[in-house]
PDB file of C-alpha atoms in Angstrom:
ATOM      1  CA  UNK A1167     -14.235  -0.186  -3.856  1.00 42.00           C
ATOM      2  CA  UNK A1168     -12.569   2.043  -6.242  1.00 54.00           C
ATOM      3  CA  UNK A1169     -12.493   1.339  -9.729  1.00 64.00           C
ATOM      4  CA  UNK A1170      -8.339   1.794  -8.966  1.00 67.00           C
ATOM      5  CA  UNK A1171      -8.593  -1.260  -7.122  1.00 67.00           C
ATOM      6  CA  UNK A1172     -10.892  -3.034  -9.645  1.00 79.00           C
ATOM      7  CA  UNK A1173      -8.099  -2.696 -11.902  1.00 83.00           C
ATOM      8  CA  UNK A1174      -5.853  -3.873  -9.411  1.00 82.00           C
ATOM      9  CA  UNK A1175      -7.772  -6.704  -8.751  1.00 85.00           C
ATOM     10  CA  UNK A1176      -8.270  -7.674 -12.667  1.00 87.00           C
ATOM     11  CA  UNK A1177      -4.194  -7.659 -13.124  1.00 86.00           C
ATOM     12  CA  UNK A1178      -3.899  -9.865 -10.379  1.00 87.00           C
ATOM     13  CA  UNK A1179      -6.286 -11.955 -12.283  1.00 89.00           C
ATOM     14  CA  UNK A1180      -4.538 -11.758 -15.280  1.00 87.00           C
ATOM     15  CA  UNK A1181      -1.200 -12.483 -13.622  1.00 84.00           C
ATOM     16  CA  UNK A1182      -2.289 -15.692 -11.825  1.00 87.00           C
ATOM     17  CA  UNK A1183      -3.746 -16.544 -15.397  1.00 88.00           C
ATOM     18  CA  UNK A1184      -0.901 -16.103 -17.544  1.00 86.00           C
ATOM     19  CA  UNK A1185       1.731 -17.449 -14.925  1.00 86.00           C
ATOM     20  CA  UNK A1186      -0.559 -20.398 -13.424  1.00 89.00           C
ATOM     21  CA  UNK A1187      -0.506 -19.530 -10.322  1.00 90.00           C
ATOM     22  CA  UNK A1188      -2.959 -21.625  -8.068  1.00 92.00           C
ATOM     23  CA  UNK A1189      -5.896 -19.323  -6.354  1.00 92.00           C
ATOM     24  CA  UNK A1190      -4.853 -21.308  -3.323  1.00 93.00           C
ATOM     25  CA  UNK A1191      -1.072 -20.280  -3.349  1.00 92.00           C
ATOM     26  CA  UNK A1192      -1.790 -16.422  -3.550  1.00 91.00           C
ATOM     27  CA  UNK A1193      -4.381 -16.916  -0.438  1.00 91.00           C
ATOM     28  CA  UNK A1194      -1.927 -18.724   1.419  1.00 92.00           C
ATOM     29  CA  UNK A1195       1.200 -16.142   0.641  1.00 89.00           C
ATOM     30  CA  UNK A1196      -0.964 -13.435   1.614  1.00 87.00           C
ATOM     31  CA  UNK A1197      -3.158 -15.100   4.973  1.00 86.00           C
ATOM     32  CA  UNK A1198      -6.349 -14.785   3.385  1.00 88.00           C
ATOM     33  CA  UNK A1199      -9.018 -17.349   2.158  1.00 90.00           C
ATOM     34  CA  UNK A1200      -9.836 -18.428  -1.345  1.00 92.00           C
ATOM     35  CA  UNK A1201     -13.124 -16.502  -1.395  1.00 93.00           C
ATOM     36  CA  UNK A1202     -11.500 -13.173  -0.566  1.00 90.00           C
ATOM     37  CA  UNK A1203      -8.900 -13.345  -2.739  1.00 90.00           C
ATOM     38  CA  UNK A1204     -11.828 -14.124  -5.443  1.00 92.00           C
ATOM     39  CA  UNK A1205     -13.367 -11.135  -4.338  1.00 89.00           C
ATOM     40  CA  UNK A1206     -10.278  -8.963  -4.940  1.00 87.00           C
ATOM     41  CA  UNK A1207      -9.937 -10.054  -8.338  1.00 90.00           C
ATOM     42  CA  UNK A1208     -13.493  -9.140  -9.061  1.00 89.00           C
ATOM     43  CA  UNK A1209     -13.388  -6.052  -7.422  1.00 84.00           C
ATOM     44  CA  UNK A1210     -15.987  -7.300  -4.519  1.00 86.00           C
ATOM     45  CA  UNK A1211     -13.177  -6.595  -1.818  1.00 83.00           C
ATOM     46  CA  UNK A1212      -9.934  -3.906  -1.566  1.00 76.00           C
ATOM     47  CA  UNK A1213      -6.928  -5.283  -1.600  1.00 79.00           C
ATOM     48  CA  UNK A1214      -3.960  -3.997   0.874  1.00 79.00           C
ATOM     49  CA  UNK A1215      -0.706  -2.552  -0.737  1.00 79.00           C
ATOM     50  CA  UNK A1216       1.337  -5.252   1.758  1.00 79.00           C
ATOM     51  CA  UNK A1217      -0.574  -7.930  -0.239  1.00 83.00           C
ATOM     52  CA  UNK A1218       0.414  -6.472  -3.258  1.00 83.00           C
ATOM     53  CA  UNK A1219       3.643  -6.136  -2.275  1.00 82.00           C
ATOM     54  CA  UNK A1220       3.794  -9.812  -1.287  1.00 84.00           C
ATOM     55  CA  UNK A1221       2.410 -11.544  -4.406  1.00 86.00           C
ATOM     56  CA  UNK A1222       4.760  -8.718  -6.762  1.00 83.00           C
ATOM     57  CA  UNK A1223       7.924 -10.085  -4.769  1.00 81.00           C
ATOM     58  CA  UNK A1224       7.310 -13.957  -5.379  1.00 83.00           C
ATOM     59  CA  UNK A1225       6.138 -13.620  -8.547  1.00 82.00           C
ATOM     60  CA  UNK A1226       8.782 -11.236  -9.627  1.00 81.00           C
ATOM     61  CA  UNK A1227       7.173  -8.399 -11.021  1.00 80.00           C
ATOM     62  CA  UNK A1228       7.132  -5.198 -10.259  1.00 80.00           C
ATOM     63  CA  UNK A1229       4.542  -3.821  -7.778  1.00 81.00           C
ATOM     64  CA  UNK A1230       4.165  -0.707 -10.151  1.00 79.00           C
ATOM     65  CA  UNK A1231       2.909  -3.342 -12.364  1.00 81.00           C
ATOM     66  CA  UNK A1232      -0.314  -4.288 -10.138  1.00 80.00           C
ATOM     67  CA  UNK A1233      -0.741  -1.081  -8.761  1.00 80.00           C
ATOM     68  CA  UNK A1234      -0.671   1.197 -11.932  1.00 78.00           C
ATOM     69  CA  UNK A1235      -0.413  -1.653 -14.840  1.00 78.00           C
ATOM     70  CA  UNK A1236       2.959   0.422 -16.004  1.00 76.00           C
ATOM     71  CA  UNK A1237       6.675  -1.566 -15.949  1.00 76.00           C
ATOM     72  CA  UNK A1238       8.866   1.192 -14.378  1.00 78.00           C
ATOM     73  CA  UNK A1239      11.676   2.792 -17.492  1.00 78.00           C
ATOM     74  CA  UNK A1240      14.179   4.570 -15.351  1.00 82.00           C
ATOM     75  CA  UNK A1241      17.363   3.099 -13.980  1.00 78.00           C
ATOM     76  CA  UNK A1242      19.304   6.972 -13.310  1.00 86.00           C
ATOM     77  CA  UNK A1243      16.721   9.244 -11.544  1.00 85.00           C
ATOM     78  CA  UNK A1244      12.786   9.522 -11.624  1.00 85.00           C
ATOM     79  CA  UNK A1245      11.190  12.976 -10.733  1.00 89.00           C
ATOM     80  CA  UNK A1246       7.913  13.401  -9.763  1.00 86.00           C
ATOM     81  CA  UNK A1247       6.975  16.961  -9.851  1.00 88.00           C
ATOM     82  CA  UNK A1248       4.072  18.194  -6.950  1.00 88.00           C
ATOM     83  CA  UNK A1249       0.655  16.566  -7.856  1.00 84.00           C
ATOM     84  CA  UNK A1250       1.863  14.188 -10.865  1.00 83.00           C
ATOM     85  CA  UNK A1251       2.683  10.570  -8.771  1.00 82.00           C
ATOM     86  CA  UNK A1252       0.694   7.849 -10.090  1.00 80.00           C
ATOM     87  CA  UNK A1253      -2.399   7.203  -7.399  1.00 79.00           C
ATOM     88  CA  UNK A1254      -4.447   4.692  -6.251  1.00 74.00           C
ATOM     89  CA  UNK A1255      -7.380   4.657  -3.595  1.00 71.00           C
ATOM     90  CA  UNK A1256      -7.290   1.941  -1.600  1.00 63.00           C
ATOM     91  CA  UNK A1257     -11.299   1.946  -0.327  1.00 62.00           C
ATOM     92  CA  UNK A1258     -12.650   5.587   0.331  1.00 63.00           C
ATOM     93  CA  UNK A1259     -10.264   6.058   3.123  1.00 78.00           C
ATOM     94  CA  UNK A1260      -6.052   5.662   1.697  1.00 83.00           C
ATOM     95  CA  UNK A1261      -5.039   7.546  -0.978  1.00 85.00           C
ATOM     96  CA  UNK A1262      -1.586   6.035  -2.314  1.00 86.00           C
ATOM     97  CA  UNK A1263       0.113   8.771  -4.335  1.00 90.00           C
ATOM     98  CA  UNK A1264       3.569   7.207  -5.433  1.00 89.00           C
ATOM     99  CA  UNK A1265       6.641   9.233  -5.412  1.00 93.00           C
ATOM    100  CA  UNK A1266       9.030   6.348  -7.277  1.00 90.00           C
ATOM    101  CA  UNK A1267       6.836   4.578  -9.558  1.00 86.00           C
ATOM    102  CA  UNK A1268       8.864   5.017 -12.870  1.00 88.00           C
ATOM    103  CA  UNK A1269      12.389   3.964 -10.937  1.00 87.00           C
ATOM    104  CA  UNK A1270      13.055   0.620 -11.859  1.00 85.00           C
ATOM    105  CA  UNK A1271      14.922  -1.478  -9.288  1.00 85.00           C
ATOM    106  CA  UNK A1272      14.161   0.363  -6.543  1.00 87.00           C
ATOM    107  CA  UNK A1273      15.006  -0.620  -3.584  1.00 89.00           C
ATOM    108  CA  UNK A1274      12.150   1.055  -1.348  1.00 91.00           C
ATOM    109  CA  UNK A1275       8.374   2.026  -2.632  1.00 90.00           C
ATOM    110  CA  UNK A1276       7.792   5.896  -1.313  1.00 94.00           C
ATOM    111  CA  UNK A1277       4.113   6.864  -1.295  1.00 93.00           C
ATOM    112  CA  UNK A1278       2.612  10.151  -0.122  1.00 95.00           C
ATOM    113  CA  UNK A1279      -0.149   9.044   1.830  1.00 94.00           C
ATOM    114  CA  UNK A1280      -3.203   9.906   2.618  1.00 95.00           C
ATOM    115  CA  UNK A1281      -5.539   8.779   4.959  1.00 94.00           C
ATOM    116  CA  UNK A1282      -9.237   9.664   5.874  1.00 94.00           C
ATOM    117  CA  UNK A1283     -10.726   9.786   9.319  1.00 94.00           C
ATOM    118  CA  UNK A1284     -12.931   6.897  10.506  1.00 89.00           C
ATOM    119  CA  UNK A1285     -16.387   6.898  11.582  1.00 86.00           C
ATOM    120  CA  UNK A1286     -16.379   7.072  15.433  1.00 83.00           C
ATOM    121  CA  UNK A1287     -15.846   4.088  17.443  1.00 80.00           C
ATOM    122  CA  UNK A1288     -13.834   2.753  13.771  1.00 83.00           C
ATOM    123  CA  UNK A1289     -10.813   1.887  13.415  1.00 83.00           C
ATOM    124  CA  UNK A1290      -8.744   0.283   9.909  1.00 83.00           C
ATOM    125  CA  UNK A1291      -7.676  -3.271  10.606  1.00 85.00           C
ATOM    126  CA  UNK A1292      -3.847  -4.047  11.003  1.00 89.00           C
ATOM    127  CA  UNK A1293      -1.965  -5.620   8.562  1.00 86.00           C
ATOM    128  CA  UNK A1294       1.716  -7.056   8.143  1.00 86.00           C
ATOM    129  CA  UNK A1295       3.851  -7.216   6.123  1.00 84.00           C
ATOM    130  CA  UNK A1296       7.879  -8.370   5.420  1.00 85.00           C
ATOM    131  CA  UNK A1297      10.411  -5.574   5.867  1.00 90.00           C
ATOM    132  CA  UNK A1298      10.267  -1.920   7.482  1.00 94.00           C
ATOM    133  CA  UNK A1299       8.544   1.116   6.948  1.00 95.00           C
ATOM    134  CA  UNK A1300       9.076   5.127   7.973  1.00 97.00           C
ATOM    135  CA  UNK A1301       6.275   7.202   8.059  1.00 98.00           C
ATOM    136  CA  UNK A1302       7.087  11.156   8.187  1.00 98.00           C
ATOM    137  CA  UNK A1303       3.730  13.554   9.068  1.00 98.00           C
ATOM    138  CA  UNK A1304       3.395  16.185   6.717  1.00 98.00           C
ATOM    139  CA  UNK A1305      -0.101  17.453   7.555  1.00 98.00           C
ATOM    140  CA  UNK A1306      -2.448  16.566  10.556  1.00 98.00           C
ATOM    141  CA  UNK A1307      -1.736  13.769  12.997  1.00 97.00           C
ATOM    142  CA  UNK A1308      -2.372  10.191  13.461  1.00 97.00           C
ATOM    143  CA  UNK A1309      -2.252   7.055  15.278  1.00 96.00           C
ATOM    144  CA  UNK A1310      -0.107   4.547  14.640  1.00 97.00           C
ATOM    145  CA  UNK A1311      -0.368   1.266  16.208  1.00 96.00           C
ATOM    146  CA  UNK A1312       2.551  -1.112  15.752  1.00 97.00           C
ATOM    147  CA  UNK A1313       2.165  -4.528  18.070  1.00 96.00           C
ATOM    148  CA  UNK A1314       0.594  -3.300  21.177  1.00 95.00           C
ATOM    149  CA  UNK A1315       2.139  -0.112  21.293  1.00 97.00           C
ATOM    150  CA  UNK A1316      -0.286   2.934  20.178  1.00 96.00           C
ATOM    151  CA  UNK A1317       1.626   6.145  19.480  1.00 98.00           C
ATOM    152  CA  UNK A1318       0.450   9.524  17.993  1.00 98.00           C
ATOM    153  CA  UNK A1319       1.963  11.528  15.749  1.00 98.00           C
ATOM    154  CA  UNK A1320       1.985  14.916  14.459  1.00 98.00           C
ATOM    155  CA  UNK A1321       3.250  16.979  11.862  1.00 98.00           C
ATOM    156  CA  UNK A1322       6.904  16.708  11.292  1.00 98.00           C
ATOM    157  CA  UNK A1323       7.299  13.344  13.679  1.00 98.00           C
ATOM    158  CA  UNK A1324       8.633  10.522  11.541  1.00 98.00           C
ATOM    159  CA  UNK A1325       8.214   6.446  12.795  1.00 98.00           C
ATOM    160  CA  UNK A1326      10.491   3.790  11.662  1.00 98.00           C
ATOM    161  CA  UNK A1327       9.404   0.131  12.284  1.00 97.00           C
ATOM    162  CA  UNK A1328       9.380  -3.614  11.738  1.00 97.00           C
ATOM    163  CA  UNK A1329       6.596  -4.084   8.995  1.00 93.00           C
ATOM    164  CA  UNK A1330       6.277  -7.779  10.267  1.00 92.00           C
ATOM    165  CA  UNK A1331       4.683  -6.281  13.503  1.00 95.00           C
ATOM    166  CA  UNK A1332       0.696  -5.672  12.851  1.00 94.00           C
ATOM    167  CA  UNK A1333       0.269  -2.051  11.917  1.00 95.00           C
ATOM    168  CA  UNK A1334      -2.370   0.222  11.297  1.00 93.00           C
ATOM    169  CA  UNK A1335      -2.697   4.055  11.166  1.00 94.00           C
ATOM    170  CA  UNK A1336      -5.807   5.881  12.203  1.00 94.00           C
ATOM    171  CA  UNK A1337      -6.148   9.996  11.425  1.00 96.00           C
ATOM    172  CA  UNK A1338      -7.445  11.599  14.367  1.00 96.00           C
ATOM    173  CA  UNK A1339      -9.060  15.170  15.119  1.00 94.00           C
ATOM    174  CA  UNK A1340     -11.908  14.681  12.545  1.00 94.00           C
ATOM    175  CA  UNK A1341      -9.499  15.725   9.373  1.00 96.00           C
ATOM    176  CA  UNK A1342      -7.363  13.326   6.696  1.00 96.00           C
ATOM    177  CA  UNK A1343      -3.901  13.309   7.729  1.00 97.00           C
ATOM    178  CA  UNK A1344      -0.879  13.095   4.731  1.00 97.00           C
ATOM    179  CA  UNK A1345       2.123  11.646   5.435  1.00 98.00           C
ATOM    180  CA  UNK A1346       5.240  10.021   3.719  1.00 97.00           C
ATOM    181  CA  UNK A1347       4.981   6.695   3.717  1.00 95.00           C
ATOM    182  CA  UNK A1348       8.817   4.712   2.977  1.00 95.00           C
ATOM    183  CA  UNK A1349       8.599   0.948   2.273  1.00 92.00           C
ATOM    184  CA  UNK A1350      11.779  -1.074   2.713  1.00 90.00           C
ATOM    185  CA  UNK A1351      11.816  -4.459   1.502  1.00 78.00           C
TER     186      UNK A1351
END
């Protein structure tokens, strides 16, 4: 767990605190058990960005907010010049660079992804999520598995899909692959 995520984890805390939220109704919202989402907010267990995503839309605040603990400023245009988008590292494996955090409103969170090959035989676990994504290779390739379909891609292939299908991306030929990842919600 990355200390990222610990911080993650502690404004989640915080938020539940300050808005009285029940543990019980973030686990439910998000499919996951008391415990784990206990172990998120202590930094025990990594949280998924669709989780975030989940608990920032009911809640109404911004997912910038849990992911970077900054409100987004600009309403006209945001640039984010080569290296400068607020990160997080989701486990040793995603790195989450975003490419929109200071928009405010937004109606799509962009993210230049990264993600780290897998021990052999390992794979990272699916998740869901409401609304669609694109994903557009910009270095390496990568499996993508959406439902039962398994698909490879390499650089310069895009995917656009139902988010509410389970999903999970795997780099392949021993390297990290980067890609854009587009969230529509």
């Amino acid at each position: 767990m990355t200390d990222n995520f610990k911080q993650v984890g502690e404004r989640l805390k915080g938020l539940r605190d300050v808005l009285d939220i029940p543990a019980q109704e973030v686990a439910d919202l998000c499919g996951m058990t008391v415990e784990h989402l206990m172990k998120i907010e202590t930094g025990e267990a990594d949280p998924s960005i669709s989780d975030m995503s989940k608990i920032s839309k009911k809640f109404g605040i911004s997912l910038d907010v849990l992911l970077f603990g900054e409100e987004p400023r600009m309403n006209s245009y945001f640039l984010t010049r080569k290296g400068q988008g607020l990160s997080v590292n989701r486990n040793e494996s995603y790195i989450y660079q975003s490419l929109a955090s200071g928009y405010r409103g937004r109606k799509a969170d962009i993210f230049l992804t990264q993600v780290d090959p897998m021990p052999e035989g390992q794979s990272h676990s699916p998740n869901s999520h409401e609304g669609q994504e694109f994903h557009y290779v910009v270095e390496g390739e990568m499996q993508v598995i959406v439902g039962e379909k398994e698909m490879v891609l390499h650089e310069g292939d895009s995917l656009y899909f139902n988010a509410s299908r389970p999903h999970s991306i795997n780099a392949l030929g021993g390297k990290p692959v980067k890609f854009i990842a587009v969230v529509i919600n």
